[in-house]
Amino acid sequence: MAVSTYKKAMGYLYGIGASVVILGALFKLMHWPGASVMLIVGLGAEALIFFASAFEPVGEDLDWSLVYPELAGGQGVAKKGKKEEPKDAEGLLSKKLDNLLKDAKIDGELMASLGNSIKNFEGAAKGISPTVDSMAATKKYGEEMSIAAAQMESASKQASINAETVENASKLKEQMQSLASNLSSLNGVYGGMLTAMNKK
């Protein structure tokens, strides 16, 4: 029997044995009749399958370093048949990186220009800083002036209320004096009436 056919047959046996065991467990959980027989058959089949798998031929390990030389610690076989030294690999990587930078048109001049742009931006940012501080101070001053104006308006209203209160108090005093005078006159009239009545 070929190895591939044997593996295929074992795959079928694993699946069938496992399905019988699962069905037996289901029958046992549901307390259906025949559960014990199914479990015995299923577990027995699995035991036989695992016993047979012990004699399964071991497959050859694939040498992945033939496909990925990095797995062999950089000692993979080169296309021309000679081993590539780690230094050669580093040089090749450096060369590839240089080519990528060249293709992207990234050179020393561009990097220097980028550095200058960053410095210019930093200088501009420092120049903007006083303006930003000045704007913040102006905003704070405006807020404080608004608060002062509101307080002055409130004080003005309070002064107006106080003036009205004083005026009302003055009027009330005058009215009280008038009332006292009227009461005094009435008192004199009633006194005169009582005196006249007593004389009779």
C-alpha angles and dihedrals in degrees: 000000000000118000094242092051091048091051091048092051091048090051090055091048092050092052096045094046092049092049091053091050091049092049090048090052090049091051090048093050092048092044091234119162117264094031094123093050092049092049092049092049094044097046091043090052091049091049090053092046092051090047090053092046089061087072094047111128114253113244120233116263112243116237099230091178087076089063098031110031089187088074089065091058094265091305095113123139113265123224093261092051100255123115116256113232119223090244090055089050091052091048090049091050091049091049091050090050091050090051092049091051090047092050089050088049092238109149139152092273092055091048091049090049090050090051091051091049090052091050091048090049090050090051091048090049090053089049091051092050096078090047090052090048090049092050090050090050091048091050091049091048090051091051092049091049090051090051091048091049090050090050092049091050089050091049090049091052090048091050090050090050090048091050091050090048092052090047092049091048090052091050090047090051091051091048091049091051090049090049091049090050091049091048090050091051091048090048090054092049093049090046091053091048092051091048091050092049092049092052090057 
